[in-house]
Coordinates of C-alpha atoms in Angstrom, one line a residue:
Chain A
M871 CA 99.9 103.6 120.2
T872 CA 100.0 102.1 123.6
Q873 CA 104.1 101.8 123.3
T874 CA 104.2 105.5 122.0
T875 CA 102.1 106.8 124.7
A876 CA 104.0 104.8 127.2
D877 CA 107.6 105.8 125.9
A878 CA 106.3 109.4 125.8
A879 CA 105.3 109.3 129.6
R880 CA 108.4 107.7 130.5
A881 CA 110.6 110.3 128.3
A882 CA 109.1 112.9 129.8
K883 CA 108.7 111.9 133.8
G884 CA 112.1 110.0 133.3
P885 CA 112.0 106.0 134.1
P886 CA 111.0 105.0 137.4
T887 CA 112.6 101.8 137.7
K888 CA 115.9 103.2 136.6
P889 CA 118.8 100.4 136.4
L890 CA 121.6 101.6 138.4
K891 CA 124.1 101.0 135.6
P892 CA 123.5 101.9 132.0
R893 CA 122.5 99.0 130.0
K894 CA 125.1 97.2 128.1
Y895 CA 124.3 97.0 124.5
N896 CA 125.1 94.4 121.9
R897 CA 127.7 95.9 119.7
R898 CA 127.0 94.4 116.4
E899 CA 123.0 95.3 117.4
A900 CA 123.9 98.9 118.2
I901 CA 126.1 99.3 114.9
A902 CA 123.0 97.8 112.8
G903 CA 120.7 99.9 114.3
Y904 CA 122.6 102.7 113.8
L905 CA 123.0 101.6 110.1
F906 CA 119.1 101.4 109.6
I907 CA 118.4 104.6 110.9
S908 CA 121.7 106.5 109.1
P909 CA 119.1 108.0 106.1
W910 CA 117.1 109.9 108.6
I911 CA 120.2 111.1 110.7
I912 CA 122.1 112.2 107.3
G913 CA 118.5 114.2 106.4
F914 CA 118.1 115.5 109.9
C915 CA 121.5 117.0 109.8
I916 CA 121.0 118.4 106.3
F917 CA 117.7 119.2 105.9
T918 CA 116.3 119.9 109.2
A919 CA 119.2 120.8 112.0
G920 CA 121.4 122.1 109.0
A921 CA 118.7 124.2 107.5
M922 CA 117.3 125.4 110.9
I923 CA 120.7 126.9 111.5
W924 CA 121.4 128.3 108.3
S925 CA 117.4 130.0 108.6
L926 CA 118.7 131.5 111.9
V927 CA 121.7 132.5 110.2
L928 CA 119.8 134.0 107.5
S929 CA 117.3 135.7 109.5
F930 CA 120.2 138.3 111.0
S931 CA 121.4 138.6 107.4
R932 CA 120.8 140.4 103.9
Y933 CA 121.1 137.7 101.1
N934 CA 122.4 139.0 97.7
L935 CA 120.8 136.4 95.1
A936 CA 123.1 137.6 92.5
T937 CA 126.7 136.8 94.4
N938 CA 125.3 134.2 96.9
V939 CA 126.7 136.8 99.6
Q940 CA 125.3 136.8 103.1
S941 CA 126.1 139.9 105.1
P942 CA 124.9 140.1 108.8
V943 CA 122.7 143.2 109.4
G944 CA 122.3 142.3 113.1
L945 CA 118.4 142.9 113.9
A946 CA 117.7 144.8 111.0
N947 CA 115.0 141.9 109.6
F948 CA 113.3 141.8 112.9
E949 CA 113.0 145.4 113.3
S950 CA 111.4 145.6 109.8
L951 CA 109.4 142.8 111.0
F952 CA 107.6 145.0 113.4
S953 CA 107.5 148.2 110.9
D954 CA 106.3 146.5 107.9
P955 CA 102.3 147.1 108.0
R956 CA 101.8 143.9 105.9
V957 CA 103.2 141.8 108.5
A958 CA 100.7 143.1 110.8
T959 CA 97.7 142.5 108.5
S960 CA 98.5 139.2 107.5
L961 CA 99.0 138.1 111.1
G962 CA 95.9 139.6 112.0
N963 CA 94.2 137.9 108.8
T964 CA 95.5 134.6 109.6
L965 CA 94.7 134.7 113.2
F966 CA 91.2 135.9 112.7
F967 CA 90.9 132.8 109.8
A968 CA 92.1 130.4 112.5
L969 CA 89.7 131.3 115.0
L970 CA 86.7 131.5 112.8
S971 CA 87.8 127.8 111.1
V972 CA 88.9 126.0 113.3
P973 CA 86.0 126.0 115.7
L974 CA 83.6 125.7 112.9
E975 CA 85.5 123.1 111.4
I976 CA 85.6 121.1 114.8
A977 CA 81.4 121.6 115.4
F978 CA 80.7 120.5 111.7
A979 CA 82.9 117.5 111.7
L980 CA 81.9 116.2 114.8
F981 CA 78.2 117.2 113.7
L982 CA 78.5 115.0 111.0
A983 CA 80.7 112.1 112.7
T984 CA 77.7 111.9 115.2
L985 CA 75.4 111.6 112.6
L986 CA 77.1 108.9 110.9
N987 CA 78.0 107.2 114.1
R988 CA 74.1 106.8 114.7
L989 CA 73.8 105.1 111.8
G990 CA 76.0 102.0 112.4
R991 CA 76.6 99.9 109.3
G992 CA 74.6 102.1 106.4
A993 CA 77.4 104.7 107.0
G994 CA 79.8 103.4 104.6
F995 CA 78.0 105.1 101.7
F996 CA 78.0 108.4 103.1
R997 CA 81.3 108.3 104.8
T998 CA 82.8 107.5 101.1
V999 CA 80.8 110.6 99.7
Y1000 CA 81.9 113.0 102.5
Y1001 CA 85.6 111.9 101.9
L1002 CA 85.7 112.6 98.3
P1003 CA 86.0 116.6 98.8
K1004 CA 89.3 115.5 100.7
M1005 CA 90.3 113.6 97.8
T1006 CA 89.7 116.7 95.4
P1007 CA 93.2 118.3 94.7
M1008 CA 93.3 121.9 96.3
V1009 CA 93.6 123.8 92.9
A1010 CA 90.5 122.1 91.5
T1011 CA 88.7 123.1 94.8
A1012 CA 89.9 126.5 94.5
A1013 CA 88.7 126.6 90.7
I1014 CA 85.3 125.4 91.3
F1015 CA 84.7 127.6 94.3
F1016 CA 85.9 130.5 92.3
L1017 CA 82.6 129.9 90.1
L1018 CA 80.0 129.0 93.5
L1019 CA 81.2 131.7 95.2
N1020 CA 81.0 134.4 92.3
G1021 CA 78.5 136.8 94.5
N1022 CA 76.0 137.8 91.2
T1023 CA 75.5 134.1 89.4
G1024 CA 77.4 131.9 91.9
A1025 CA 75.6 128.7 93.2
I1026 CA 75.8 129.3 96.5
N1027 CA 74.3 132.6 96.4
E1028 CA 71.4 131.4 94.4
F1029 CA 71.0 128.8 97.1
L1030 CA 70.7 131.6 99.7
R1031 CA 68.2 133.7 97.4
F1032 CA 65.9 130.7 97.4
F1033 CA 65.5 131.7 101.1
G1034 CA 65.4 135.5 100.4
I1035 CA 68.8 136.1 101.7
S1036 CA 70.7 138.4 98.9
G1037 CA 74.3 136.8 99.3
P1038 CA 77.7 138.9 99.7
Q1039 CA 80.1 139.4 97.3
W1040 CA 82.3 136.1 98.6
L1041 CA 85.4 137.2 96.8
V1042 CA 85.5 140.7 96.3
D1043 CA 84.0 142.0 99.7
P1044 CA 87.1 142.3 102.2
D1045 CA 84.9 141.2 105.1
W1046 CA 83.5 137.9 103.4
I1047 CA 87.3 136.9 101.8
K1048 CA 88.0 134.7 104.8
P1049 CA 84.6 133.1 105.6
S1050 CA 84.7 132.4 101.6
I1051 CA 87.9 130.3 102.2
V1052 CA 86.6 129.1 105.6
L1053 CA 83.6 127.8 103.6
M1054 CA 86.2 125.8 101.4
S1055 CA 87.5 124.4 104.3
L1056 CA 84.1 123.0 105.5
W1057 CA 83.6 121.3 102.2
A1058 CA 86.9 119.4 102.9
V1059 CA 86.2 118.8 106.7
S1060 CA 86.0 114.7 106.3
G1061 CA 89.5 114.3 107.6
T1062 CA 88.7 115.7 111.0
M1063 CA 85.6 113.9 110.7
V1064 CA 86.8 110.7 110.4
I1065 CA 89.1 111.1 113.5
F1066 CA 86.2 111.6 115.2
L1067 CA 84.2 108.9 113.8
A1068 CA 87.0 106.4 114.9
A1069 CA 86.9 107.9 118.6
L1070 CA 83.1 107.9 118.9
K1071 CA 83.0 104.5 117.8
N1072 CA 85.3 103.5 120.4
V1073 CA 82.9 104.9 123.1
P1074 CA 81.6 101.8 125.1
R1075 CA 77.8 101.5 124.3
E1076 CA 76.9 100.3 128.1
L1077 CA 77.7 104.0 129.3
Y1078 CA 75.0 105.2 127.2
E1079 CA 72.4 102.3 128.4
V1080 CA 73.3 103.0 132.1
A1081 CA 73.1 107.1 131.4
S1082 CA 69.5 105.9 129.8
L1083 CA 68.6 104.0 132.7
D1084 CA 69.4 106.8 135.1
G1085 CA 66.8 108.6 132.9
A1086 CA 69.6 110.9 130.8
G1087 CA 68.5 112.8 127.7
A1088 CA 70.4 112.8 124.5
V1089 CA 71.9 116.3 125.3
R1090 CA 73.0 115.1 129.1
K1091 CA 74.6 111.7 127.5
F1092 CA 76.3 113.9 124.8
T1093 CA 77.9 116.2 127.1
T1094 CA 78.6 113.6 130.1
I1095 CA 79.7 110.6 128.2
T1096 CA 80.4 111.4 124.5
L1097 CA 82.4 114.8 124.8
P1098 CA 84.6 113.3 127.7
M1099 CA 85.3 110.0 125.9
I1100 CA 86.3 111.6 122.9
S1101 CA 88.4 114.6 124.2
S1102 CA 91.9 113.2 123.3
A1103 CA 90.3 113.2 119.6
M1104 CA 89.0 116.8 120.1
F1105 CA 92.5 117.6 121.6
F1106 CA 94.3 116.5 118.5
N1107 CA 92.1 117.9 116.3
V1108 CA 92.2 121.1 117.7
I1109 CA 95.6 121.5 117.5
V1110 CA 96.5 119.8 114.2
L1111 CA 93.3 122.4 112.6
S1112 CA 95.4 125.2 114.5
I1113 CA 98.8 124.7 112.8
A1114 CA 97.2 123.8 109.3
A1115 CA 95.0 127.3 109.6
F1116 CA 98.2 129.0 110.6
Q1117 CA 100.2 127.8 107.4
T1118 CA 97.2 128.3 105.1
F1119 CA 98.8 128.8 101.7
D1120 CA 97.0 127.3 98.5
Q1121 CA 93.6 128.6 98.6
A1122 CA 94.8 132.2 99.5
Y1123 CA 97.3 132.2 96.6
L1124 CA 95.0 130.5 94.0
L1125 CA 92.3 132.5 94.2
F1126 CA 94.0 136.1 95.4
W1127 CA 97.8 136.2 94.6
R1128 CA 98.4 134.0 91.8
D1129 CA 98.5 136.7 89.2
Q1130 CA 101.0 139.3 90.1
S1131 CA 99.7 142.0 87.9
N1132 CA 96.5 143.2 89.5
A1133 CA 96.0 144.4 92.9
S1134 CA 94.3 141.8 95.3
P1135 CA 92.6 142.9 98.2
E1136 CA 94.7 143.2 101.4
S1137 CA 92.2 141.0 103.4
S1138 CA 93.5 137.7 101.4
L1139 CA 97.0 138.4 102.5
F1140 CA 97.6 135.3 104.7
Y1141 CA 100.9 135.0 106.6
A1142 CA 102.4 131.9 104.7
V1143 CA 101.3 134.2 101.2
Y1144 CA 103.5 137.1 102.2
L1145 CA 106.3 135.0 103.4
F1146 CA 106.0 133.2 100.3
Q1147 CA 106.3 136.5 98.4
Q1148 CA 109.0 137.8 100.1
A1149 CA 111.1 134.7 99.8
F1150 CA 110.5 133.9 96.3
R1151 CA 109.0 136.8 94.5
Q1152 CA 111.5 139.7 95.9
F1153 CA 113.7 137.1 97.3
N1154 CA 114.0 138.9 100.5
F1155 CA 115.7 135.6 102.1
G1156 CA 116.9 137.5 105.2
F1157 CA 113.4 138.9 105.9
A1158 CA 111.3 135.9 105.1
A1159 CA 113.7 133.8 106.9
A1160 CA 112.8 136.2 110.1
M1161 CA 109.0 135.7 109.2
A1162 CA 109.7 132.2 109.4
W1163 CA 110.8 132.2 112.7
L1164 CA 107.8 134.4 114.0
M1165 CA 105.7 132.2 112.6
F1166 CA 107.1 129.5 114.4
V1167 CA 107.5 131.0 117.8
I1168 CA 103.9 132.0 117.6
I1169 CA 102.7 127.9 116.3
M1170 CA 104.7 126.9 119.2
C1171 CA 103.1 129.4 121.9
V1172 CA 99.8 128.4 120.4
T1173 CA 100.3 124.9 120.9
F1174 CA 102.1 125.1 124.0
I1175 CA 98.8 126.7 125.4
Q1176 CA 96.2 124.5 124.1
M1177 CA 98.3 121.8 125.7
K1178 CA 98.6 123.2 129.1
F1179 CA 94.9 124.5 129.0
G1180 CA 93.6 121.1 127.2
N1181 CA 95.4 118.3 129.1
R1182 CA 93.3 119.6 132.0
F1183 CA 90.1 118.4 130.0
V1184 CA 91.5 115.7 128.3
Y1185 CA 90.6 112.0 129.2
Y1186 CA 93.2 109.4 128.2
E1187 CA 92.0 105.5 128.2
G1188 CA 93.9 103.9 131.1
D1189 CA 94.5 107.1 132.9
K1190 CA 93.9 106.7 136.7
Chain B
M550 CA 79.7 77.7 125.5
S551 CA 80.5 80.0 123.0
V552 CA 79.4 77.9 120.1
N553 CA 76.2 77.7 122.1
T554 CA 75.6 81.5 122.1
T555 CA 76.7 82.1 118.8
A556 CA 73.8 79.7 117.8
M557 CA 71.4 81.4 120.2
Q558 CA 72.0 84.6 118.6
T559 CA 72.1 83.5 115.1
A560 CA 69.0 81.5 115.6
A561 CA 66.9 84.8 117.3
A562 CA 68.1 87.1 114.8
P563 CA 65.5 87.0 112.1
E564 CA 62.6 88.2 114.7
D565 CA 64.3 91.1 116.5
P566 CA 65.9 89.5 119.6
Q567 CA 66.1 90.9 123.2
P568 CA 63.1 91.0 124.8
E569 CA 64.1 92.2 127.9
R570 CA 65.8 94.9 126.4
Q571 CA 62.3 96.1 124.7
I572 CA 60.9 96.4 128.4
I573 CA 63.4 98.5 129.8
R574 CA 64.1 101.0 126.6
E575 CA 60.3 101.2 125.0
K576 CA 60.8 105.1 125.5
P577 CA 64.2 105.8 124.1
R578 CA 63.9 103.6 121.2
L579 CA 60.9 105.5 119.7
S580 CA 63.0 108.5 120.3
T581 CA 65.9 106.5 118.6
R582 CA 63.7 105.7 115.7
I583 CA 62.8 109.6 115.2
G584 CA 66.8 110.5 115.7
K585 CA 67.6 107.9 113.1
G586 CA 65.0 109.2 110.2
T587 CA 66.4 112.7 111.1
S588 CA 69.6 111.8 110.6
W589 CA 68.8 110.0 107.2
V590 CA 67.3 113.3 105.8
L591 CA 70.4 115.4 107.2
L592 CA 72.6 112.8 106.0
L593 CA 71.1 113.2 102.3
I594 CA 71.1 116.8 102.4
F595 CA 75.0 116.9 103.0
T596 CA 75.5 114.4 100.6
A597 CA 73.8 116.9 98.1
A598 CA 76.1 119.5 99.4
F599 CA 79.2 117.5 99.5
M600 CA 78.6 116.3 96.1
Y601 CA 77.6 119.5 94.5
P602 CA 80.6 121.1 93.8
L603 CA 81.8 118.0 92.0
I604 CA 78.8 117.6 89.9
W605 CA 79.2 121.1 89.0
L606 CA 82.8 120.4 88.2
I607 CA 81.7 118.1 85.3
S608 CA 78.9 120.1 84.6
A609 CA 81.1 123.7 84.0
S610 CA 83.6 121.9 82.0
L611 CA 81.0 120.9 79.2
K612 CA 79.8 124.8 78.9
G613 CA 80.3 127.5 76.3
R614 CA 82.1 130.6 76.8
G615 CA 79.5 132.9 77.8
Q616 CA 77.4 130.4 79.6
V617 CA 80.6 129.2 82.2
F618 CA 79.5 131.7 84.9
D619 CA 76.0 131.0 85.1
N620 CA 74.3 129.1 87.5
T621 CA 72.5 126.3 85.4
L622 CA 73.7 123.0 86.6
I623 CA 73.0 121.6 83.0
P624 CA 74.8 123.1 80.1
E625 CA 72.8 124.4 77.6
T626 CA 74.7 122.7 74.8
F627 CA 77.5 120.1 75.6
N628 CA 80.6 121.2 74.4
W629 CA 82.5 117.8 74.4
R630 CA 84.7 119.9 72.1
N631 CA 86.3 121.9 75.1
Y632 CA 88.3 118.5 76.1
I633 CA 89.8 118.6 72.8
T634 CA 90.5 122.2 73.1
V635 CA 92.4 121.9 76.5
W636 CA 94.4 119.2 75.5
D637 CA 95.7 121.3 72.3
E638 CA 95.9 124.5 74.1
L639 CA 97.2 123.2 77.6
P640 CA 100.5 120.8 77.9
L641 CA 97.8 118.9 80.3
F642 CA 99.8 115.6 79.0
S643 CA 103.4 116.9 80.2
W644 CA 101.7 117.9 83.3
L645 CA 100.2 115.3 84.3
F646 CA 103.2 113.2 83.2
N647 CA 105.6 115.5 85.7
S648 CA 103.0 114.8 88.4
V649 CA 103.0 111.1 88.0
S650 CA 106.5 110.8 87.7
I651 CA 107.5 113.1 90.8
A652 CA 104.6 111.4 92.8
V653 CA 105.7 107.8 91.9
L654 CA 109.8 108.8 92.8
A655 CA 108.5 110.5 96.2
S656 CA 106.3 108.0 97.6
V657 CA 108.8 105.0 96.9
A658 CA 111.5 106.7 98.2
V659 CA 109.6 107.7 101.2
A660 CA 108.4 104.2 101.8
L661 CA 111.6 102.5 101.6
S662 CA 113.7 105.0 103.7
S663 CA 111.3 105.3 106.2
S664 CA 110.7 101.4 106.4
L665 CA 114.4 101.1 107.1
V666 CA 114.6 103.6 109.5
A667 CA 111.6 102.3 111.3
F668 CA 113.1 99.0 111.4
G669 CA 116.1 100.5 113.0
F670 CA 113.9 102.1 115.9
A671 CA 111.6 99.4 116.3
N672 CA 114.0 96.2 116.6
F673 CA 117.5 97.6 117.6
R674 CA 118.8 98.7 120.9
F675 CA 121.6 101.2 121.0
P676 CA 122.6 104.2 123.1
A677 CA 120.3 107.2 122.5
R678 CA 117.5 105.5 120.9
R679 CA 114.9 106.9 123.0
I680 CA 116.3 110.7 122.5
L681 CA 117.0 110.1 118.8
F682 CA 113.2 109.1 117.9
G683 CA 111.9 112.1 120.4
L684 CA 114.0 114.0 117.7
V685 CA 112.2 112.4 114.8
L686 CA 108.4 112.9 116.3
A687 CA 109.8 116.8 117.1
T688 CA 110.5 117.3 113.5
M689 CA 106.8 116.8 112.8
M690 CA 106.4 120.1 114.9
L691 CA 108.5 122.0 112.9
P692 CA 106.5 124.5 110.1
G693 CA 108.0 124.0 106.7
A694 CA 108.3 127.3 106.4
V695 CA 111.2 127.6 108.6
T696 CA 113.4 125.3 106.3
M697 CA 112.1 126.3 103.2
I698 CA 114.5 128.9 102.3
P699 CA 117.7 127.4 103.2
I700 CA 116.7 124.1 101.4
Y701 CA 116.1 126.1 98.3
L702 CA 119.4 127.5 99.0
I703 CA 121.1 123.6 99.3
W704 CA 119.3 122.9 96.1
K705 CA 121.3 125.8 94.4
E706 CA 124.0 125.2 95.5
I707 CA 124.3 121.5 94.3
G708 CA 122.9 122.7 91.1
L709 CA 119.4 121.2 90.9
L710 CA 117.2 123.8 90.7
G711 CA 114.7 123.4 87.7
T712 CA 115.1 119.6 88.0
W713 CA 112.5 117.2 90.0
A714 CA 115.2 116.5 92.5
P715 CA 113.7 119.0 95.1
L716 CA 110.4 117.7 94.8
W717 CA 111.2 114.1 95.8
A718 CA 114.8 113.3 96.5
Y719 CA 114.5 114.6 100.2
N720 CA 112.2 111.7 100.6
L721 CA 115.4 109.2 100.7
F722 CA 116.2 110.6 103.8
G723 CA 112.6 109.0 105.3
S724 CA 109.9 111.5 106.7
A725 CA 108.7 111.6 110.2
F726 CA 105.2 111.0 110.2
Y727 CA 106.0 107.8 107.9
I728 CA 108.7 106.7 110.2
F729 CA 106.5 107.0 113.2
L730 CA 103.7 104.8 110.9
Q731 CA 105.9 101.8 109.9
R732 CA 107.7 101.8 113.6
Q733 CA 104.2 101.0 115.3
F734 CA 103.4 98.5 112.7
F735 CA 106.7 96.8 113.1
L736 CA 106.5 96.9 117.0
G737 CA 103.3 94.9 116.7
L738 CA 105.1 92.3 115.1
P739 CA 105.7 89.4 117.3
R740 CA 109.2 89.0 118.5
E741 CA 109.7 85.4 118.1
L742 CA 109.4 85.7 114.4
F743 CA 112.9 87.6 114.2
E744 CA 114.4 85.3 117.0
A745 CA 113.6 82.1 114.9
A746 CA 115.0 84.0 111.7
R747 CA 118.1 84.9 113.9
I748 CA 118.6 81.2 115.0
D749 CA 117.8 80.2 111.9
G750 CA 120.9 82.5 110.7
A751 CA 119.2 85.2 109.1
S752 CA 121.1 88.5 108.6
Y753 CA 120.0 91.8 110.1
W754 CA 119.0 92.5 106.6
G755 CA 117.7 89.5 105.9
L756 CA 115.4 90.2 108.9
F757 CA 114.5 93.5 107.3
T758 CA 113.7 92.2 103.7
K759 CA 112.1 88.7 104.4
I760 CA 110.4 89.4 107.6
A761 CA 109.4 92.8 108.2
M762 CA 108.6 94.4 104.9
P763 CA 106.4 91.4 103.4
L764 CA 104.9 91.6 106.8
S765 CA 104.2 94.9 106.5
I766 CA 102.4 95.7 103.3
P767 CA 99.5 97.2 104.5
S768 CA 101.1 99.8 106.3
V769 CA 103.5 100.3 103.3
V770 CA 100.5 100.5 100.9
I771 CA 99.2 103.6 103.5
V772 CA 102.3 105.3 103.5
L773 CA 102.3 104.9 99.1
L774 CA 98.9 106.6 99.2
F775 CA 99.0 109.3 101.5
E776 CA 102.5 110.7 100.0
F777 CA 101.4 109.9 96.5
Q778 CA 98.1 112.5 97.2
A779 CA 100.4 114.9 99.2
S780 CA 102.9 114.9 96.0
W781 CA 99.9 114.9 93.8
N782 CA 98.6 118.2 95.8
N783 CA 101.8 120.0 96.1
L784 CA 101.4 123.4 94.8
Q785 CA 104.3 125.4 96.7
Q786 CA 107.0 123.4 95.9
A787 CA 106.4 123.3 92.4
L788 CA 105.6 127.1 92.2
I789 CA 109.4 127.4 94.1
Y790 CA 111.4 124.9 92.2
L791 CA 109.6 124.6 88.5
N792 CA 107.8 127.9 88.2
A793 CA 110.5 129.8 86.1
G794 CA 110.9 127.0 83.5
G795 CA 109.1 126.3 80.8
V796 CA 105.1 125.8 80.9
E797 CA 105.4 121.9 79.6
D798 CA 107.6 121.7 82.8
F799 CA 105.1 122.5 85.2
T800 CA 103.3 119.8 87.4
A801 CA 99.3 119.7 87.8
P802 CA 98.7 121.8 90.4
L803 CA 100.9 124.6 88.9
G804 CA 99.3 124.0 85.4
I805 CA 95.9 124.7 87.0
A806 CA 97.4 127.8 88.7
Y807 CA 98.5 128.8 85.3
A808 CA 95.2 127.8 83.5
M809 CA 93.4 129.8 86.1
T810 CA 95.6 133.1 85.1
K811 CA 95.2 132.3 81.5
Y812 CA 91.1 131.8 81.2
S813 CA 90.1 134.3 84.3
P814 CA 88.2 137.0 82.9
T815 CA 89.4 139.3 86.0
A816 CA 93.1 139.1 84.6
G817 CA 92.0 140.2 81.6
G818 CA 92.2 136.7 79.8
Q819 CA 89.7 135.4 77.3
G820 CA 87.2 133.9 80.1
D821 CA 87.1 130.6 79.0
Y822 CA 87.1 129.3 82.2
Q823 CA 85.3 126.2 81.1
Y824 CA 89.0 125.3 80.1
V825 CA 90.2 125.6 83.9
M826 CA 87.2 123.4 84.9
V827 CA 88.1 120.5 82.3
A828 CA 91.8 120.6 83.5
S829 CA 90.7 120.6 86.9
L830 CA 88.7 117.6 86.3
M831 CA 92.0 116.0 84.6
V832 CA 93.8 116.2 88.0
T833 CA 91.0 115.6 90.3
L834 CA 90.1 112.0 88.4
P835 CA 93.5 110.5 88.9
M836 CA 93.0 110.8 92.8
L837 CA 89.4 109.8 92.6
V838 CA 90.6 106.6 90.6
L839 CA 93.0 106.4 93.5
F840 CA 90.5 106.7 96.2
A841 CA 88.3 103.9 94.3
F842 CA 90.7 101.3 95.3
G843 CA 92.4 102.4 98.2
Q844 CA 89.5 103.7 100.1
R845 CA 90.1 101.3 103.2
Y846 CA 93.2 102.4 103.5
F847 CA 93.0 106.0 103.0
I848 CA 89.7 106.2 105.2
E849 CA 91.3 103.6 107.8
G850 CA 94.6 105.3 107.8
V851 CA 93.4 108.7 108.4
A852 CA 91.5 107.4 111.3
T853 CA 94.1 105.5 113.2
T854 CA 96.8 108.2 112.3
G855 CA 95.6 111.0 112.2
R856 CA 97.2 112.2 108.9
K857 CA 95.0 114.6 107.2
G858 CA 96.8 114.9 103.9

């Protein structure tokens, strides 16, 4: 890890101790190196670079599936992107979902990790149990929650009834569809939790002891020691969860869009689902490719803003 | 000196040592105790919350048609026959066989190719190495949606639509995340090992097969397990490449999606949703078995690499 960080830093800033002449490479060694990485080079050329170029061409074309003919249409696909109300709907749904799910998942995962961290050695059992949902395939998770989220007889509403709350029609009421999917994500939050737990374990105990001597309370210790010390894990989790939230597909597809015959609530139309439908149900490859590039640009922007904004608060060990 | 300290610690351990600490931390210790108690209670509550859906899965798989939507945890009658019916009505065996085969191909392919590439990046100096490795890392950021359609068209051009190839063969070219993981591992190996082997006349290929690979088994296991799980869960790829085929060509996730449509009351199906639960259990069990054996690799793998499936 240290090696990479150093590499990345060097790559970003330019080597400070650059030799005046480029290093001579051992020819045999260089050839062997290229041979070892050749599978990746071939794959990159075809499945990444090649595919990206083709995707870009497609986004400016109309593709006829029957004849395999691509005809250029200029900006038509991008124009229809902005005139298609369902693009706006799905984009809005996805952003709303991301804004709701990412903070909740972060808070819940950190809360669980903190609890586990206090336990020390006894945490193993709970860590295993909490990890089981992560091992449950998404299809099974969706199939189970289809029952648990049933508005009339589902276990979640039965539980709420116990406290005198009459729960919503989770999967029917348009306002509650996205919270339903958030609930499913919270159940499988353990991946995020494990990363937080690893970060918490690395916080030096002495810091807390010193703070105790200075009379700091639990809250104070959490905000002035724990949060800064785990900020790089926090930063990582926020970025990864945001990117994942933006590409949410399985849950929405399985619960609402798997069946073509009945009308599903527009509130459940996620961006990745609409893109998939346009590509592989309508075979509007050009339009779908344009949608994919819009997604790419949005994810890049969100990640860039988070990096720009987040880096100011992130403490990396070894930074001076 | 160190022996001495250890001996002292072991001797003092049974009767709660560290007297000087006790004096300083009298108050915090009490609150720590209360804190620990609260933690335990909360952790047990969350255990119930996390386990409930899985227990529910088992329970619902045993219920009868009219009962599956009721919120009773223990079925009125245990319909063990559900399990036989599902194996009769759904090509569950084919689905599981397809999924296992594809997952094995995908994970073995990616472990081999990624190790090769990672070894190249870790142990050889060649022009543009930094730039190329930067490209490897950059591809991790690329959303799959961008390349999804062209890759479909590539497989269509080659004439492999409807086969398993699109679901695993691209793994022969390595995968950025695993290349990164393996490279980290190779970089951690002592260089002297390779130098000594070179002096003994080992070829570059020999360094890879005789030294690097045998020593990197722990990280190879992580790659195999992660990719197996990823492949096992892959719904979207199966929808794209296998949905047009016959039902028995489906993978397990695609099969569950099919079963959900077939047995959901909302879709005009018969409403025998308990069969979906049986099938879901069958798809979940292999993952739980894998977890039972590879728990350490899964959790530590996620903790150190940040991969979240």
